[in-house]
Coordinates of C-alpha atoms in Angstrom, one line a residue:
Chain A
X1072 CA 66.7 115.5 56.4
X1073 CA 70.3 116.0 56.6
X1074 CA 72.4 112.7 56.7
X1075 CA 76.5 112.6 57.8
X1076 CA 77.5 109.3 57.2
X1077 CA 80.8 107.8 58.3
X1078 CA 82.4 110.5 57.3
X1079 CA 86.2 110.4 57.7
X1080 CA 88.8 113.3 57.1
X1081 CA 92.6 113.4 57.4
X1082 CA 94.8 116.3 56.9
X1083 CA 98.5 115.8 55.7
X1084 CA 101.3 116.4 58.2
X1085 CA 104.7 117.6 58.3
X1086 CA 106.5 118.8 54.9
X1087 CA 105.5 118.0 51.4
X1088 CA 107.9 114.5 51.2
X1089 CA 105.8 113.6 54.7
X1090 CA 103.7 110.7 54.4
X1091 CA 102.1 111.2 58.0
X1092 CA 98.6 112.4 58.2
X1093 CA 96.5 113.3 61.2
X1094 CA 93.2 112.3 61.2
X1095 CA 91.0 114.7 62.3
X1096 CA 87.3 113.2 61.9
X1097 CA 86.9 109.3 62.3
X1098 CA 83.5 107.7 60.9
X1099 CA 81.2 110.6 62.4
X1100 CA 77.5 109.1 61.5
X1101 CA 74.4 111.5 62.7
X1102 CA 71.5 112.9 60.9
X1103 CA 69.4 116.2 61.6
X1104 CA 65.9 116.4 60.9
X1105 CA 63.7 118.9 59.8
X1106 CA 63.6 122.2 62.3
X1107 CA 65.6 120.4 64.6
X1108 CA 68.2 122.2 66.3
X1109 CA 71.5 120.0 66.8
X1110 CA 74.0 121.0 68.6
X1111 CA 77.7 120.0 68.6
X1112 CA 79.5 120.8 72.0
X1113 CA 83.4 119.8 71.8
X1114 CA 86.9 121.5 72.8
X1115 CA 89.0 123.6 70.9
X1116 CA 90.4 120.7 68.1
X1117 CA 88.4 118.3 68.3
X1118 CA 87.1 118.6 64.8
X1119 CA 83.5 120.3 65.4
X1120 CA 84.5 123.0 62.7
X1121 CA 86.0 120.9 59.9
X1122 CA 82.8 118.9 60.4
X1123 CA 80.6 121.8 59.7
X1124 CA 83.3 122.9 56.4
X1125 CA 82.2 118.9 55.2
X1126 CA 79.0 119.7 55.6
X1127 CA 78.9 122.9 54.3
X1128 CA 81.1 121.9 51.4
X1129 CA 84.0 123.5 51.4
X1130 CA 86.6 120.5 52.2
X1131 CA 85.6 117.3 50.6
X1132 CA 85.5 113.8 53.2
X1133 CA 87.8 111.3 52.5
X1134 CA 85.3 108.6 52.7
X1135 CA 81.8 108.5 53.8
X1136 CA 79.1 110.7 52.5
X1137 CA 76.7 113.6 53.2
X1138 CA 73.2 113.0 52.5
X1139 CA 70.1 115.6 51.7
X1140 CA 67.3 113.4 52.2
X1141 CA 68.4 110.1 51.4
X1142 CA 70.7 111.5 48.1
X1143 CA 73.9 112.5 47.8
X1144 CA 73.7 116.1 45.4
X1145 CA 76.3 117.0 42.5
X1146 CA 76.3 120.8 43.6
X1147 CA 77.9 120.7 47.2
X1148 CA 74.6 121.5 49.9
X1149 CA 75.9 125.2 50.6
X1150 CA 76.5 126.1 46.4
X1151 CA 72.5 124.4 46.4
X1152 CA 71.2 127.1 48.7
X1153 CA 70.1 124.2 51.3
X1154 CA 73.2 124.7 53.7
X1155 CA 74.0 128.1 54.6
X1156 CA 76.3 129.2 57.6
X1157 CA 77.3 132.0 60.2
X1158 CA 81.2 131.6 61.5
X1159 CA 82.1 133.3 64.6
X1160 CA 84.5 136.2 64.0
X1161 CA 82.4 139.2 63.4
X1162 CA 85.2 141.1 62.3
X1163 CA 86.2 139.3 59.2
X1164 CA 82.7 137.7 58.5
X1165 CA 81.9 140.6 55.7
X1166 CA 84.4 142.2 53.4
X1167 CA 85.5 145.6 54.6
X1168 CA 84.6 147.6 51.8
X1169 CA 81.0 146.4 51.0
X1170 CA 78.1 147.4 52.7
X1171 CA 75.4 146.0 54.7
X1172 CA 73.2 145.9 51.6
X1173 CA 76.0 144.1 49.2
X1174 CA 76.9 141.8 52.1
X1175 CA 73.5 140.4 52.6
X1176 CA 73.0 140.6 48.5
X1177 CA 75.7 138.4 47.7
X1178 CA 74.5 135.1 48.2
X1179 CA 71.1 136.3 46.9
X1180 CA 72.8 137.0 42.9
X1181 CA 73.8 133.6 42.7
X1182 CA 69.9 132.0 43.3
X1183 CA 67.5 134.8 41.6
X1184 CA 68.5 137.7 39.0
X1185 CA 66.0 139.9 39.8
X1186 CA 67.9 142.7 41.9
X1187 CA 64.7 145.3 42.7
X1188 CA 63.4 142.9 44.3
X1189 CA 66.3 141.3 46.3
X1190 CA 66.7 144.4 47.6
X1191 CA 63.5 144.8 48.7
X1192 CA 64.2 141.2 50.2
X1193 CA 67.3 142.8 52.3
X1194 CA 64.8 145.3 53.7
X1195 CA 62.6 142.8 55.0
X1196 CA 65.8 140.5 55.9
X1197 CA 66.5 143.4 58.3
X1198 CA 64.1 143.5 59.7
X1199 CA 63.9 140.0 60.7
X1200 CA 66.9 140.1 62.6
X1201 CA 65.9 143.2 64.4
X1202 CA 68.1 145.8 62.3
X1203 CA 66.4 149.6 60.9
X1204 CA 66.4 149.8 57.4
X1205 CA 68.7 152.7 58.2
X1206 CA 71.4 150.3 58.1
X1207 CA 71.6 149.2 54.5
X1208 CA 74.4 151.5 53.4
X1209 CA 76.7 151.3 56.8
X1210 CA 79.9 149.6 56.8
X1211 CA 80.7 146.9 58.6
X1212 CA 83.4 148.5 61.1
X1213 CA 80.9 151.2 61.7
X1214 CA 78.5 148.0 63.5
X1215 CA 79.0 146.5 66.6
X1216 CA 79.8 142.4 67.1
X1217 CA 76.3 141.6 67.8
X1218 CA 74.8 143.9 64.6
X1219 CA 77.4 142.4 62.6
X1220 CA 76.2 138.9 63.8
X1221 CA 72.6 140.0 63.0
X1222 CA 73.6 141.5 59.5
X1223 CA 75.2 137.7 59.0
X1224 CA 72.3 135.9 60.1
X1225 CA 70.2 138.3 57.7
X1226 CA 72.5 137.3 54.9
X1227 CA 72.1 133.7 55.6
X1228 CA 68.4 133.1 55.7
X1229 CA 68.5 135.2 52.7
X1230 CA 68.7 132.1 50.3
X1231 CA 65.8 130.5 52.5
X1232 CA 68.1 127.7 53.4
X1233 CA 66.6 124.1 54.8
X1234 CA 69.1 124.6 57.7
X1235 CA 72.0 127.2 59.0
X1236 CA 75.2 125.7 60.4
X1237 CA 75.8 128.3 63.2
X1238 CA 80.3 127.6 63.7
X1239 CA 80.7 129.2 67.6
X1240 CA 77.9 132.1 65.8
X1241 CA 78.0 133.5 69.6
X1242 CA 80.9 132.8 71.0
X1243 CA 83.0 136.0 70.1
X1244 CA 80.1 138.1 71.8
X1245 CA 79.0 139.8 75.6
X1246 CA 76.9 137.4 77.1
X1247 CA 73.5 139.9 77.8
X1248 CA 74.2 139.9 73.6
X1249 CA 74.5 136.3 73.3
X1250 CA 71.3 136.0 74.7
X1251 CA 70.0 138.0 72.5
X1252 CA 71.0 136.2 69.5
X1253 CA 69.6 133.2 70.6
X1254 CA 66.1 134.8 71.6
X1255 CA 66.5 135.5 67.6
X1256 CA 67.9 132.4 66.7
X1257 CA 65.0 130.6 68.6
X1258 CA 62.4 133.3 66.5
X1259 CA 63.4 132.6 62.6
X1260 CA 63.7 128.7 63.5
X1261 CA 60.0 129.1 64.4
X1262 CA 59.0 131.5 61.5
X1263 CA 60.9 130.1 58.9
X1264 CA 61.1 126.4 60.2
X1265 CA 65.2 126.2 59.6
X1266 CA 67.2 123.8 61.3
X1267 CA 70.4 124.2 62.8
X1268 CA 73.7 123.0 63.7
X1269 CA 74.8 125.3 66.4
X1270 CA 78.9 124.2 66.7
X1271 CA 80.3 125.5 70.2
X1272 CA 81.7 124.7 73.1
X1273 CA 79.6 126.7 75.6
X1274 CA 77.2 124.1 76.9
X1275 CA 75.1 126.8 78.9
X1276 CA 74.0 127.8 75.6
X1277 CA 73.1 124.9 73.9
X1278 CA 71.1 123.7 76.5
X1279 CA 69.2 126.5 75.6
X1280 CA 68.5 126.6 72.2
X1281 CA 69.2 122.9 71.2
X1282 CA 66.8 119.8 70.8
X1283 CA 69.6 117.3 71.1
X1284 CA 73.3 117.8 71.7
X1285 CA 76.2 115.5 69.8
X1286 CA 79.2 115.4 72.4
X1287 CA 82.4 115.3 70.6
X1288 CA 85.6 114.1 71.1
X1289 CA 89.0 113.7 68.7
X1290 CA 86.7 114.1 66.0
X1291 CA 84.3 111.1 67.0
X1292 CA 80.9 111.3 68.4
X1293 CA 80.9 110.4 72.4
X1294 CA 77.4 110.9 72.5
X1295 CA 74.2 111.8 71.4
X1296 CA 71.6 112.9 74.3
X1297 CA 68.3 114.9 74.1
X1298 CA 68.7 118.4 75.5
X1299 CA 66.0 117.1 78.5
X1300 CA 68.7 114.1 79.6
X1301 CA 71.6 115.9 79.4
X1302 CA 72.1 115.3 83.2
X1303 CA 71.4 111.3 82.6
X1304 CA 75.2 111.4 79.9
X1305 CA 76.2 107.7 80.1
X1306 CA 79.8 108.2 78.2
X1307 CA 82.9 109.2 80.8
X1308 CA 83.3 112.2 79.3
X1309 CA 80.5 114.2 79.1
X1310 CA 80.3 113.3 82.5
X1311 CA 83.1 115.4 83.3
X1312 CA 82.0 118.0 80.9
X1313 CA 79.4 118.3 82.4
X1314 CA 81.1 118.5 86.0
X1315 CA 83.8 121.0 84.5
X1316 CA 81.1 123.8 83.9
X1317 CA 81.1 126.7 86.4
X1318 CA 77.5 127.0 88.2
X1319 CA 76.1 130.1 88.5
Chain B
X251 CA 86.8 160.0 45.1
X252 CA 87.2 159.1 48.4
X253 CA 90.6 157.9 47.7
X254 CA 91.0 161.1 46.7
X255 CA 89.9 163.2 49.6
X256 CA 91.9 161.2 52.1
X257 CA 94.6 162.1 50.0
X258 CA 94.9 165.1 49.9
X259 CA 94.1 165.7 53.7
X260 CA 97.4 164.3 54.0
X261 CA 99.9 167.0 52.7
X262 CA 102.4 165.1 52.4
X263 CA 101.3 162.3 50.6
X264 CA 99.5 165.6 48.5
X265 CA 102.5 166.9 47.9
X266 CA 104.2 163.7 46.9
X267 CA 101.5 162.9 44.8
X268 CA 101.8 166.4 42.7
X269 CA 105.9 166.2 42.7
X270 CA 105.5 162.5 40.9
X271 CA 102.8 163.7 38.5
X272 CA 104.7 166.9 38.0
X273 CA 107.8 164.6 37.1
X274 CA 106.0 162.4 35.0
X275 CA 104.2 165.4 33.0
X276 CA 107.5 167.3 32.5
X277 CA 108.9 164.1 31.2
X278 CA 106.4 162.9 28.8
X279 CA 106.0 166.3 27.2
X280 CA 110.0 166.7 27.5
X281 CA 110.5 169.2 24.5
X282 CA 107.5 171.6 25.4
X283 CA 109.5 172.3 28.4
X284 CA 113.3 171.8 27.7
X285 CA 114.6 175.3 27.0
X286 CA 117.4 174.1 24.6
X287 CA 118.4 170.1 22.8
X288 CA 119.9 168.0 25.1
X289 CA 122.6 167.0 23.0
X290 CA 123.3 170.2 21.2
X291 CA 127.2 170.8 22.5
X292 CA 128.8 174.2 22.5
X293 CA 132.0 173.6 23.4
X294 CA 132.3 177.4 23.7
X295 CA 129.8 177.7 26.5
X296 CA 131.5 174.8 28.5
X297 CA 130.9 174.9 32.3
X298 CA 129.1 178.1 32.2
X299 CA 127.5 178.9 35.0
X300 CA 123.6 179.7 35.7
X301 CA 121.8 182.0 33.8
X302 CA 118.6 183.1 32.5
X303 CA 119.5 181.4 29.2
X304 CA 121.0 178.1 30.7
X305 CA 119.2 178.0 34.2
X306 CA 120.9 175.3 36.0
X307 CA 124.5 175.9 34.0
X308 CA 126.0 173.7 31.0
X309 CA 128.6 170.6 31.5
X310 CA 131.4 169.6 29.8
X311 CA 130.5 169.8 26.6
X312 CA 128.4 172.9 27.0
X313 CA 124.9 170.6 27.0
X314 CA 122.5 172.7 29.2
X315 CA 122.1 170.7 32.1
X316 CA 118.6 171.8 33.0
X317 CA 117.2 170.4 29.2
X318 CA 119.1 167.2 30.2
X319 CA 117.7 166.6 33.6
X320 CA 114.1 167.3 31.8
X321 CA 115.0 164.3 29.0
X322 CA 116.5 161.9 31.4
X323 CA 113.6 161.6 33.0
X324 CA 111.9 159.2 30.5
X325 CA 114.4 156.7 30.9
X326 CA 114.4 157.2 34.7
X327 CA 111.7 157.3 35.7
X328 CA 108.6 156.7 33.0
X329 CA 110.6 153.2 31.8
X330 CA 111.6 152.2 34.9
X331 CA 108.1 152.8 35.8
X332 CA 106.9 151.0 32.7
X333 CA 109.2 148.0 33.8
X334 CA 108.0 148.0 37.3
X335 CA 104.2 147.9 35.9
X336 CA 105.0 145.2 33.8
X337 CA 106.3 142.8 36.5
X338 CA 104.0 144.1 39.0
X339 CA 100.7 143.0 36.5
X340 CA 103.2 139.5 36.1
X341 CA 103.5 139.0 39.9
X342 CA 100.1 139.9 40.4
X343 CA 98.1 137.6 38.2
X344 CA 101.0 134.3 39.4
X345 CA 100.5 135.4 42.8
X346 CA 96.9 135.6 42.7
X347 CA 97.0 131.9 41.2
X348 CA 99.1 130.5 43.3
X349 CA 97.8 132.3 46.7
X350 CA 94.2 131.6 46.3
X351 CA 94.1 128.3 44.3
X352 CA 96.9 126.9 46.4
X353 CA 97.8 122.7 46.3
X354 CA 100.2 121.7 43.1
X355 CA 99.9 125.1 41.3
X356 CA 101.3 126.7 44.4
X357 CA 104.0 124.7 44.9
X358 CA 104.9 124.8 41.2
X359 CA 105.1 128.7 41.2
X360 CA 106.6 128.9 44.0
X361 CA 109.8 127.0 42.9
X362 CA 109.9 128.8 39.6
X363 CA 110.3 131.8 41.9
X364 CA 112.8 130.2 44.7
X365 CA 114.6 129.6 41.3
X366 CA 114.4 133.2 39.8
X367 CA 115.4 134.5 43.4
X368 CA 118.5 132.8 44.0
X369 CA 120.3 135.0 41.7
X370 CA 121.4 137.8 43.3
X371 CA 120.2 140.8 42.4
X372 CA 122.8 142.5 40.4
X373 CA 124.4 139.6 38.8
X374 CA 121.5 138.9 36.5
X375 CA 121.0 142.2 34.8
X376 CA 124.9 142.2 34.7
X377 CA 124.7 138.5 32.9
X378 CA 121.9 139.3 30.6
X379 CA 123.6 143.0 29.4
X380 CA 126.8 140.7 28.8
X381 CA 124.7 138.3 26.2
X382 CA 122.8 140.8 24.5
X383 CA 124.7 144.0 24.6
X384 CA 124.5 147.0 26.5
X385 CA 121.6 149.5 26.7
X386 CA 118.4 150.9 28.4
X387 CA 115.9 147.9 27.1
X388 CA 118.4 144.8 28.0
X389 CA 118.8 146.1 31.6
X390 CA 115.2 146.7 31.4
X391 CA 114.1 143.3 30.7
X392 CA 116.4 141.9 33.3
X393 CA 114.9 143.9 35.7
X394 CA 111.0 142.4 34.9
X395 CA 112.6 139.3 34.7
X396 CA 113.9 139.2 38.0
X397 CA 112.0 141.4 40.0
X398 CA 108.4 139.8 39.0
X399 CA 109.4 136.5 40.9
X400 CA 109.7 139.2 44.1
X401 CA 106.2 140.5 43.8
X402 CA 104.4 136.9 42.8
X403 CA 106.2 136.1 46.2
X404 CA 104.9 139.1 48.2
X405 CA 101.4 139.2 46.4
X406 CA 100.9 135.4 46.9
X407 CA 101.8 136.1 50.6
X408 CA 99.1 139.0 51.3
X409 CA 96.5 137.1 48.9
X410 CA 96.9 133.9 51.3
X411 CA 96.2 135.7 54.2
X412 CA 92.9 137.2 53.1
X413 CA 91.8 133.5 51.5
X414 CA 91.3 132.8 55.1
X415 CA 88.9 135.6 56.0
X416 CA 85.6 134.0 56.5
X417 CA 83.8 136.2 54.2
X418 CA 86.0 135.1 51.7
X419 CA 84.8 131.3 53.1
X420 CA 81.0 132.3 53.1
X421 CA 81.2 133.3 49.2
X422 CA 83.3 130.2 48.4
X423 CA 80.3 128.3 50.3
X424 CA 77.7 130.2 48.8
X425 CA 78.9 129.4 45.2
X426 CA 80.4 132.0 44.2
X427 CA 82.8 131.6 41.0
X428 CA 86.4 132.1 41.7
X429 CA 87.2 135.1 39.4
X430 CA 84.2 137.3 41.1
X431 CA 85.7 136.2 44.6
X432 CA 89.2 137.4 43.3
X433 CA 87.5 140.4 41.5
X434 CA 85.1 141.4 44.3
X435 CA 86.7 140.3 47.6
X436 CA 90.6 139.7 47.1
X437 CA 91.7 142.7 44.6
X438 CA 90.5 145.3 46.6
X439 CA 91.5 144.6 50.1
X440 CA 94.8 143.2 48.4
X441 CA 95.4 146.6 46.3
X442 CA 96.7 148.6 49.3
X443 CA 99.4 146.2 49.6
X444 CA 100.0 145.9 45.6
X445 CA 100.1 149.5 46.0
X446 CA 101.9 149.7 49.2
X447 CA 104.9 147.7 48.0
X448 CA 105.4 148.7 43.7
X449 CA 105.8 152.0 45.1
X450 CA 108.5 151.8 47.7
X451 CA 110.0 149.6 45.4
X452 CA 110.3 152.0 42.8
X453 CA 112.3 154.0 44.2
X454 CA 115.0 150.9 44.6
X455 CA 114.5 150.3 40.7
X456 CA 115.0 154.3 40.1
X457 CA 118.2 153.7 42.1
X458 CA 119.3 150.7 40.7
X459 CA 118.6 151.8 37.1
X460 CA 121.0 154.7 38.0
X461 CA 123.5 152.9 39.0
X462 CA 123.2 150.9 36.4
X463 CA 123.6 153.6 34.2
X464 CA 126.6 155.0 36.3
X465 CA 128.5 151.9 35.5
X466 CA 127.9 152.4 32.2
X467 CA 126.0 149.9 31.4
X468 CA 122.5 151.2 31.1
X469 CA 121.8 154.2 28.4
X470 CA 124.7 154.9 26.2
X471 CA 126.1 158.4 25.9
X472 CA 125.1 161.3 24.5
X473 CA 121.2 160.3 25.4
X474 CA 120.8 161.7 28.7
X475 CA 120.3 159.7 32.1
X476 CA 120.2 161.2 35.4
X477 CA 122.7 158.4 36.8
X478 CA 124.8 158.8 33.6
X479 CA 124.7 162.4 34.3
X480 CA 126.4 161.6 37.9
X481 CA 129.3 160.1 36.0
X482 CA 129.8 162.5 33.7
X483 CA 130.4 164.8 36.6
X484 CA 132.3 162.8 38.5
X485 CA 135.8 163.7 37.1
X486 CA 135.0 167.5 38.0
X487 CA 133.2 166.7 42.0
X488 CA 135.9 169.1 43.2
X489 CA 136.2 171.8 40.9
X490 CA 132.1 171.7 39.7
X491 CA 130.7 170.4 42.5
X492 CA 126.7 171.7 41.0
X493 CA 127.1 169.4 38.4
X494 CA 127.0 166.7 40.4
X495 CA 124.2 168.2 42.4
X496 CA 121.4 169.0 39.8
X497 CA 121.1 164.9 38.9
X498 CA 121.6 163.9 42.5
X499 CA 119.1 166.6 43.6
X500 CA 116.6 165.3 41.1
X501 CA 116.8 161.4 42.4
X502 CA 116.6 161.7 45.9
X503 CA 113.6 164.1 45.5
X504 CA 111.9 161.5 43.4
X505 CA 112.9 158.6 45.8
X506 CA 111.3 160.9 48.4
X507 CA 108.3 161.6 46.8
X508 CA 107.8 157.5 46.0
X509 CA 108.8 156.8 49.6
X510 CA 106.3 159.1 51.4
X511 CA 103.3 158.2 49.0
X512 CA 104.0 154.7 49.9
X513 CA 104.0 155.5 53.3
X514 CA 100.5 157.5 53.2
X515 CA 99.3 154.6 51.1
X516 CA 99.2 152.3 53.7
X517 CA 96.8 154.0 56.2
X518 CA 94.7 155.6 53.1
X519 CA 94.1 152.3 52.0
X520 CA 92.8 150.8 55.1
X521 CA 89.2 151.6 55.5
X522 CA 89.5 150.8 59.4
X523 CA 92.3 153.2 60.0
X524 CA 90.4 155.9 57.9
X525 CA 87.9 155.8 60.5
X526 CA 89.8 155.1 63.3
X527 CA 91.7 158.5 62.2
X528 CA 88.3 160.8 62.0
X529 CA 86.9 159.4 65.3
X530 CA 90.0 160.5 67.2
X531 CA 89.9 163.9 65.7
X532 CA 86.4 164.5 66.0
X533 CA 87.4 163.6 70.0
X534 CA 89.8 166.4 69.8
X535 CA 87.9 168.9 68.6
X536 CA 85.1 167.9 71.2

């Protein structure tokens, strides 16, 4: 369904007068299909979240090309409703001075004009993450991380996307809460047949909720396994991933 | 309206508030409240003292001081006002340009501005009074002219930082046109500090625009000016000292008021603090 390929991206380095550029993706080719859940585990800087700003369309590739079933669109895949996307800082991820209700409205006046029934729509959007109606007119500091993270979730299904990039969604959060969130997660990709691209570096986690797993490394792919023969890694270094993580 | 109500729990940004709009009302409707003209002379009443007919005393020329102070307020404080809106709105819109669409037009902005703000600060109202002549509108213009490079720098600064803000990024990625981003999600967070820094730079523009006037190069006598008025009694600081007092008197309780409504700005503004500030008294009281 969704089709990255060879993408390539290179940010300028040094001064204006500086010709040096360091290239931060180098011909990343994978695709995601249809209510697939894909994860990409990588450190801090190795490119994981420019790959989902590519996708999403916020930064443009320098070469190479992303693909929505077999075309390359004129609207970027986010501004086409097919791409939406939860980042990870639940502090900043709504505007201070809008509710719950204008927050999960926004992306929802771009698609459809009708706004009785959008808002009927964030109701029912509450719901689906788990949230009392109760909590259209709040304000975002007056939520917790993990009702924040819900109220983003809400807002991103709310343009019934094809898939959700999910950029470290969890990572900012308790763990008993993180595990909530997925249990969630897991839920609307079954009821609403999404896919995702769940970006992190917390492997634990993506062994859980993922169907296959792109390691990543200086903004190439290492490796692609299924979640089930993660412990089978051929490649050096998701061997020693692998090793590095802390068993409980 | 809840601006409002935060505002006046503080009392002293209340008070501020009401000494500024007090100011500004007195000098708007000048001649309602003047008790005599402000350039009538009696030589005969010169340096009279205060009384119920001239409240705060006459100067040199037996002009009642009182009727002066109440004139000179339009050119110090509602024009300089006036100028500081001007270059605010100027500094505002370039800075919103240049902070949120970034790349060439940035950098092109920005250089205008490194340009404007290499001049130092006094010599270009100085230089531009020397070309066109001497008065209130020349030293005016200066001043937008070379304070609105200041504020495109400071505005383009806050504006940058909040481009970053990921719900700023979701809107981007979710299509939303630039001016409703800018509109919706940038002017209002970015107000505070718009707010927040034309008002504690007023009071530098009140002072300078005195000053200006001091030297003599600002409003020509007989119109009155509160840092002319300073001059004026600077030959006689020894032997009429309260001459010298009403004008200052008058400025630094204006600079005051500016500096303490800035102040209470700041945390009104900032819908986190608000909160923050309620919780911990509703802790007290519990």
């Amino acid at each position: 369904m969704l089709q990255v390929k060879r993408v390539e991206k290179s940010y300028a380095k040094g001064g204006i007068f500086s010709k040096e550029r360091q290239q931060v993706l180098n011909r990343v080719t994978f695709d995601c299909r249809e209510g697939e859940c894909l994860g990409i585990i990588g450190e801090s800087g190795s490119g994981k979240s420019t790959l989902g700003r590519l996708i999403l369309g916020i930064e443009k590739p320098d070469s190479g090309s992303v693909l929505f079933d077999g075309k390359k669109l004129k609207k970027s895949l986010s501004k086409s409703g097919i791409i939406s996307v939860v980042f990870q800082n639940y502090k900043s991820s709504i505007n201070p001075f809008f509710t719950v209700q204008q927050a999960i409205m926004e992306p929802m006046e771009i698609t459809s004009r009708n706004t009785m029934e959008s808002r009927k729509k964030v109701v029912w959007l509450l719901n689906q993450v788990g949230l009392p109606s109760s909590y259209l007119n709040k304000y975002p500091h007056e939520l917790s991380g993990g009702e924040v993270q819900r109220v983003c979730i809400a807002r991103a299904i709310s343009t019934e996307p094809k898939c959700i990039i999910l950029d470290e969604a969890i990572s900012s959060l308790d763990v008993s809460i993180q595990t909530q969130i997925l249990e969630l997660l897991k839920r609307l990709k079954d009821t609403h047949n999404i896919s995702y691209l769940f970006i992190t570096h917390d492997i634990q986690s993506a062994a859980y909720i993922c169907d296959r797993i792109i390691i990543f490394k200086n903004g190439q792919i290492e490796e692609i396994v299924k979640t089930e023969n993660l412990k089978n890694t051929q490649s050096a270094y998701a061997k020693q991933l692998l090793k590095s993580l802390m068993i409980y | 309206m809840r601006f409002l109500k935060s505002l006046f729990k503080d009392k002293l940004a209340a008070s501020s508030l009401v000494v500024i709009l007090a100011v500004i009302i007195i000098g708007v409707f000048a001649p309602v409240f003047a008790p005599h003209d402000p350039l009538e002379v009696n030589i005969s009443k010169k340096y009279a003292g205060s009384s119920w007919e001239y409240l705060l005393g006459t100067d040199q020329l037996g002009r009642c001081v009182l009727s002066r102070l109440i004139y000179g307020i339009r050119p110090s404080i509602l024009w300089v006002m006036a100028a500081l809106m001007l270059s605010v709105l100027i500094g505002a819109v370039l800075g919103f340009i240049a902070g949120y669409f970034k790349g060439k037009v940035d950098a092109l902005i920005m250089r205008v501005c490194d340009i404007m703000l290499s001049f130092p600060g006094y010599v270009m109202p100085i230089a531009f009074v020397g070309i066109f002549g001497v008065g209130l509108e020349n030293i005016l213009i200066a001043f937008i002219i070379m304070k609105w490079a200041w504020f495109t720098r400071v505005i383009r600064t806050s504006v940058m930082q909040y481009t970053e803000l990921e719900y700023i990024q979701f809107a981007k990625a979710a299509g939303v046109n630039h001016f409703k981003i800018i509109r919706r999600h940038l002017i209002p967070v970015t107000l505070a500090d718009i707010a927040v820094i034309s008002s504690s730079s007023v009071c530098s523009m009140i002072l300078q625009i005195s000053g200006f006037s001091f030297l003599g190069l600002g409003v020509q006598a007989p119109a009155p000016e509160w840092g002319m008025m300073l001059n004026e009694a600077r030959s006689v600081m020894f032997t009429r000292p309260e001459l010298m007092l009403a004008p200052g008197i008058a400025i630094i309780t204006v600079v005051f008021a500016f500096n303490f409504l800035s102040d209470s700005l700041q945390t009104i503004f900032d819908p986190k603090l608000m909160k923050s500030k309620k919780i911990r008294t509703e802790k007290v009281e519990a």
